[in-house]
Amino acid sequence: MGNTSGALAGRATTQLGLITTGDLAELDVSAFQVRRRVRAGELVPVHRGVWRTASTPPTWRQSLRGACLAGGRDAYLSHRAAAVLHRMDGFTRAPVEVTTVRSRNRFGPGVVVHRPLVTPASLLTMVDDLPVAGIPLVLVQLGSVCHRSQVEHALDGVLRDGRTDLAEIRDCLDLVARRGRSGVGVLRTLLGPEEARPTSVLERRFLRVVRRAGLPEPVCQFVARDEFGHPIATVDFAWPDLGVYVEVDGHGSHATRADRARDARRENGLKLAGLVPLRFTYEQVTNEPSAVLGQLRRAFDLARSGRDSER
């Protein structure tokens, strides 16, 4: 009895205080002995085939481990639980969410179970020794359980921190979309059309300001050319028919003398090409969108009036 108790405790220590049917079989603990330990309060049933040792207090991370053990070899943590594990912006607490082929009735209360479609191993990862959906896949999944604004917040954060990129997210989106995954539509809307793709968090925020105001859609990453068709520069946003372009500057932009000299040459070339230059800082785009829109509308009006006067 004592040796068995010690063996159980040792095995549970490696699994945050949890024991499974497989562990009990390896330790040669019979079903009768399990029932006796449950009646004695030594083991606490958590899920079908998963118990917690009474000496180990329950925790959220232990609940995650228990859900994975109950879900079997192919189960993984997903959706909001995965967002917390990945430390995504806006997610500090979440229900236990697991994706598994196993039946919901295998799980105890408090677990949200999602039925998987085929999930390529390349979209999964490990976080703190737990199987978890990778960041691009989590962004898709969040669209099925969260408000669009929460998905957007998480998306901006991982792009800002460089933990994924738009190409990786789009590859994941294309892969799971072919399998009819819910949440695809929300993320696809947030990313926008492939041909009009911003390349930074700040650019995405500026584009949202423009779209919400109902202004004409700009061309992202527009290549401005001189009168002979030679490229001058690639600008963040442009309305070519009006000759208006916009650059947005993040916190670390244009800091050195060489950067500023290059910017000056670039801006002069754009002006000589007949483009109306506008530049907005991170603070302006984030905190003063009305002022940004006012200046942008004024530039449109000036460009239109100049075009009309040439006719």
PDB file of N, CA and C in Angstrom, residues 152 189-193 196-220 236-237 239 248 285 293:
ATOM      1  N   GLU A 152      -9.165  41.293 -33.372  1.00  0.00           N
ATOM      2  CA  GLU A 152      -8.343  42.365 -33.928  1.00  0.00           C
ATOM      3  C   GLU A 152      -7.254  42.783 -32.949  1.00  0.00           C
ATOM      4  N   THR A 189     -11.720  39.078 -42.991  1.00  0.00           N
ATOM      5  CA  THR A 189     -12.172  40.474 -43.057  1.00  0.00           C
ATOM      6  C   THR A 189     -11.150  41.409 -42.440  1.00  0.00           C
ATOM      7  N   LEU A 190     -10.565  41.006 -41.314  1.00  0.00           N
ATOM      8  CA  LEU A 190      -9.581  41.851 -40.642  1.00  0.00           C
ATOM      9  C   LEU A 190      -8.319  42.032 -41.483  1.00  0.00           C
ATOM     10  N   LEU A 191      -7.922  40.993 -42.180  1.00  0.00           N
ATOM     11  CA  LEU A 191      -6.711  41.082 -42.991  1.00  0.00           C
ATOM     12  C   LEU A 191      -6.924  41.908 -44.249  1.00  0.00           C
ATOM     13  N   GLY A 192      -8.156  41.899 -44.774  1.00  0.00           N
ATOM     14  CA  GLY A 192      -8.434  42.663 -45.979  1.00  0.00           C
ATOM     15  C   GLY A 192      -7.949  41.925 -47.217  1.00  0.00           C
ATOM     16  N   PRO A 193      -8.169  42.529 -48.383  1.00  0.00           N
ATOM     17  CA  PRO A 193      -7.790  41.882 -49.640  1.00  0.00           C
ATOM     18  C   PRO A 193      -6.289  41.682 -49.743  1.00  0.00           C
ATOM     19  N   ALA A 196      -4.306  44.554 -51.261  1.00  0.00           N
ATOM     20  CA  ALA A 196      -4.235  45.823 -50.531  1.00  0.00           C
ATOM     21  C   ALA A 196      -3.857  45.510 -49.087  1.00  0.00           C
ATOM     22  N   ARG A 197      -2.626  45.082 -48.894  1.00  0.00           N
ATOM     23  CA  ARG A 197      -2.224  44.543 -47.608  1.00  0.00           C
ATOM     24  C   ARG A 197      -1.259  45.478 -46.884  1.00  0.00           C
ATOM     25  N   PRO A 198      -1.644  46.013 -45.746  1.00  0.00           N
ATOM     26  CA  PRO A 198      -0.695  46.795 -44.947  1.00  0.00           C
ATOM     27  C   PRO A 198       0.372  45.876 -44.366  1.00  0.00           C
ATOM     28  N   THR A 199       1.537  46.436 -44.045  1.00  0.00           N
ATOM     29  CA  THR A 199       2.661  45.607 -43.609  1.00  0.00           C
ATOM     30  C   THR A 199       3.031  45.813 -42.150  1.00  0.00           C
ATOM     31  N   SER A 200       2.308  46.642 -41.414  1.00  0.00           N
ATOM     32  CA  SER A 200       2.618  46.849 -40.002  1.00  0.00           C
ATOM     33  C   SER A 200       1.324  47.091 -39.240  1.00  0.00           C
ATOM     34  N   VAL A 201       1.424  47.011 -37.916  1.00  0.00           N
ATOM     35  CA  VAL A 201       0.262  47.268 -37.076  1.00  0.00           C
ATOM     36  C   VAL A 201      -0.243  48.686 -37.266  1.00  0.00           C
ATOM     37  N   LEU A 202       0.684  49.659 -37.323  1.00  0.00           N
ATOM     38  CA  LEU A 202       0.273  51.057 -37.487  1.00  0.00           C
ATOM     39  C   LEU A 202      -0.427  51.268 -38.827  1.00  0.00           C
ATOM     40  N   GLU A 203       0.069  50.644 -39.876  1.00  0.00           N
ATOM     41  CA  GLU A 203      -0.590  50.765 -41.177  1.00  0.00           C
ATOM     42  C   GLU A 203      -2.000  50.178 -41.138  1.00  0.00           C
ATOM     43  N   ARG A 204      -2.148  49.053 -40.431  1.00  0.00           N
ATOM     44  CA  ARG A 204      -3.482  48.463 -40.290  1.00  0.00           C
ATOM     45  C   ARG A 204      -4.420  49.409 -39.557  1.00  0.00           C
ATOM     46  N   ARG A 205      -3.918  50.081 -38.538  1.00  0.00           N
ATOM     47  CA  ARG A 205      -4.761  51.013 -37.790  1.00  0.00           C
ATOM     48  C   ARG A 205      -5.166  52.202 -38.661  1.00  0.00           C
ATOM     49  N   PHE A 206      -4.229  52.698 -39.433  1.00  0.00           N
ATOM     50  CA  PHE A 206      -4.566  53.812 -40.325  1.00  0.00           C
ATOM     51  C   PHE A 206      -5.627  53.385 -41.332  1.00  0.00           C
ATOM     52  N   LEU A 207      -5.467  52.187 -41.890  1.00  0.00           N
ATOM     53  CA  LEU A 207      -6.428  51.702 -42.879  1.00  0.00           C
ATOM     54  C   LEU A 207      -7.813  51.546 -42.251  1.00  0.00           C
ATOM     55  N   ARG A 208      -7.887  51.120 -40.999  1.00  0.00           N
ATOM     56  CA  ARG A 208      -9.181  51.005 -40.327  1.00  0.00           C
ATOM     57  C   ARG A 208      -9.822  52.380 -40.158  1.00  0.00           C
ATOM     58  N   VAL A 209      -9.008  53.390 -39.819  1.00  0.00           N
ATOM     59  CA  VAL A 209      -9.532  54.755 -39.675  1.00  0.00           C
ATOM     60  C   VAL A 209     -10.149  55.212 -40.989  1.00  0.00           C
ATOM     61  N   VAL A 210      -9.455  54.960 -42.095  1.00  0.00           N
ATOM     62  CA  VAL A 210      -9.939  55.365 -43.419  1.00  0.00           C
ATOM     63  C   VAL A 210     -11.231  54.637 -43.773  1.00  0.00           C
ATOM     64  N   ARG A 211     -11.257  53.336 -43.552  1.00  0.00           N
ATOM     65  CA  ARG A 211     -12.434  52.548 -43.940  1.00  0.00           C
ATOM     66  C   ARG A 211     -13.650  52.902 -43.095  1.00  0.00           C
ATOM     67  N   ARG A 212     -13.440  53.106 -41.803  1.00  0.00           N
ATOM     68  CA  ARG A 212     -14.569  53.432 -40.935  1.00  0.00           C
ATOM     69  C   ARG A 212     -15.164  54.790 -41.283  1.00  0.00           C
ATOM     70  N   ALA A 213     -14.347  55.672 -41.832  1.00  0.00           N
ATOM     71  CA  ALA A 213     -14.841  56.992 -42.220  1.00  0.00           C
ATOM     72  C   ALA A 213     -15.524  56.967 -43.588  1.00  0.00           C
ATOM     73  N   GLY A 214     -15.451  55.824 -44.273  1.00  0.00           N
ATOM     74  CA  GLY A 214     -16.082  55.714 -45.580  1.00  0.00           C
ATOM     75  C   GLY A 214     -15.327  56.417 -46.693  1.00  0.00           C
ATOM     76  N   LEU A 215     -14.041  56.682 -46.493  1.00  0.00           N
ATOM     77  CA  LEU A 215     -13.247  57.337 -47.532  1.00  0.00           C
ATOM     78  C   LEU A 215     -12.857  56.331 -48.616  1.00  0.00           C
ATOM     79  N   PRO A 216     -12.448  56.811 -49.775  1.00  0.00           N
ATOM     80  CA  PRO A 216     -12.045  55.889 -50.841  1.00  0.00           C
ATOM     81  C   PRO A 216     -10.920  54.968 -50.379  1.00  0.00           C
ATOM     82  N   GLU A 217     -10.930  53.746 -50.876  1.00  0.00           N
ATOM     83  CA  GLU A 217      -9.915  52.763 -50.495  1.00  0.00           C
ATOM     84  C   GLU A 217      -8.563  53.131 -51.109  1.00  0.00           C
ATOM     85  N   PRO A 218      -7.519  53.206 -50.288  1.00  0.00           N
ATOM     86  CA  PRO A 218      -6.201  53.527 -50.845  1.00  0.00           C
ATOM     87  C   PRO A 218      -5.516  52.292 -51.405  1.00  0.00           C
ATOM     88  N   VAL A 219      -4.465  52.512 -52.148  1.00  0.00           N
ATOM     89  CA  VAL A 219      -3.577  51.438 -52.584  1.00  0.00           C
ATOM     90  C   VAL A 219      -2.479  51.318 -51.548  1.00  0.00           C
ATOM     91  N   CYS A 220      -2.305  50.127 -51.008  1.00  0.00           N
ATOM     92  CA  CYS A 220      -1.251  49.909 -50.023  1.00  0.00           C
ATOM     93  C   CYS A 220       0.069  49.603 -50.728  1.00  0.00           C
ATOM     94  N   ASP A 236       3.413  54.064 -48.093  1.00  0.00           N
ATOM     95  CA  ASP A 236       2.496  53.226 -47.325  1.00  0.00           C
ATOM     96  C   ASP A 236       1.109  53.172 -47.955  1.00  0.00           C
ATOM     97  N   PHE A 237       0.583  54.358 -48.308  1.00  0.00           N
ATOM     98  CA  PHE A 237      -0.766  54.432 -48.878  1.00  0.00           C
ATOM     99  C   PHE A 237      -0.792  55.505 -49.961  1.00  0.00           C
ATOM    100  N   TRP A 239      -3.549  57.405 -53.106  1.00  0.00           N
ATOM    101  CA  TRP A 239      -4.739  57.538 -53.931  1.00  0.00           C
ATOM    102  C   TRP A 239      -4.231  58.090 -55.266  1.00  0.00           C
ATOM    103  N   VAL A 248       2.983  56.618 -42.614  1.00  0.00           N
ATOM    104  CA  VAL A 248       2.738  56.586 -41.176  1.00  0.00           C
ATOM    105  C   VAL A 248       4.023  56.170 -40.486  1.00  0.00           C
ATOM    106  N   VAL A 285      -2.398  58.791 -35.419  1.00  0.00           N
ATOM    107  CA  VAL A 285      -3.291  57.751 -35.928  1.00  0.00           C
ATOM    108  C   VAL A 285      -4.071  57.105 -34.791  1.00  0.00           C
ATOM    109  N   LEU A 293      -8.253  62.413 -40.271  1.00  0.00           N
ATOM    110  CA  LEU A 293      -9.263  62.399 -41.334  1.00  0.00           C
ATOM    111  C   LEU A 293      -9.513  63.792 -41.892  1.00  0.00           C
TER     112      LEU A 293
END
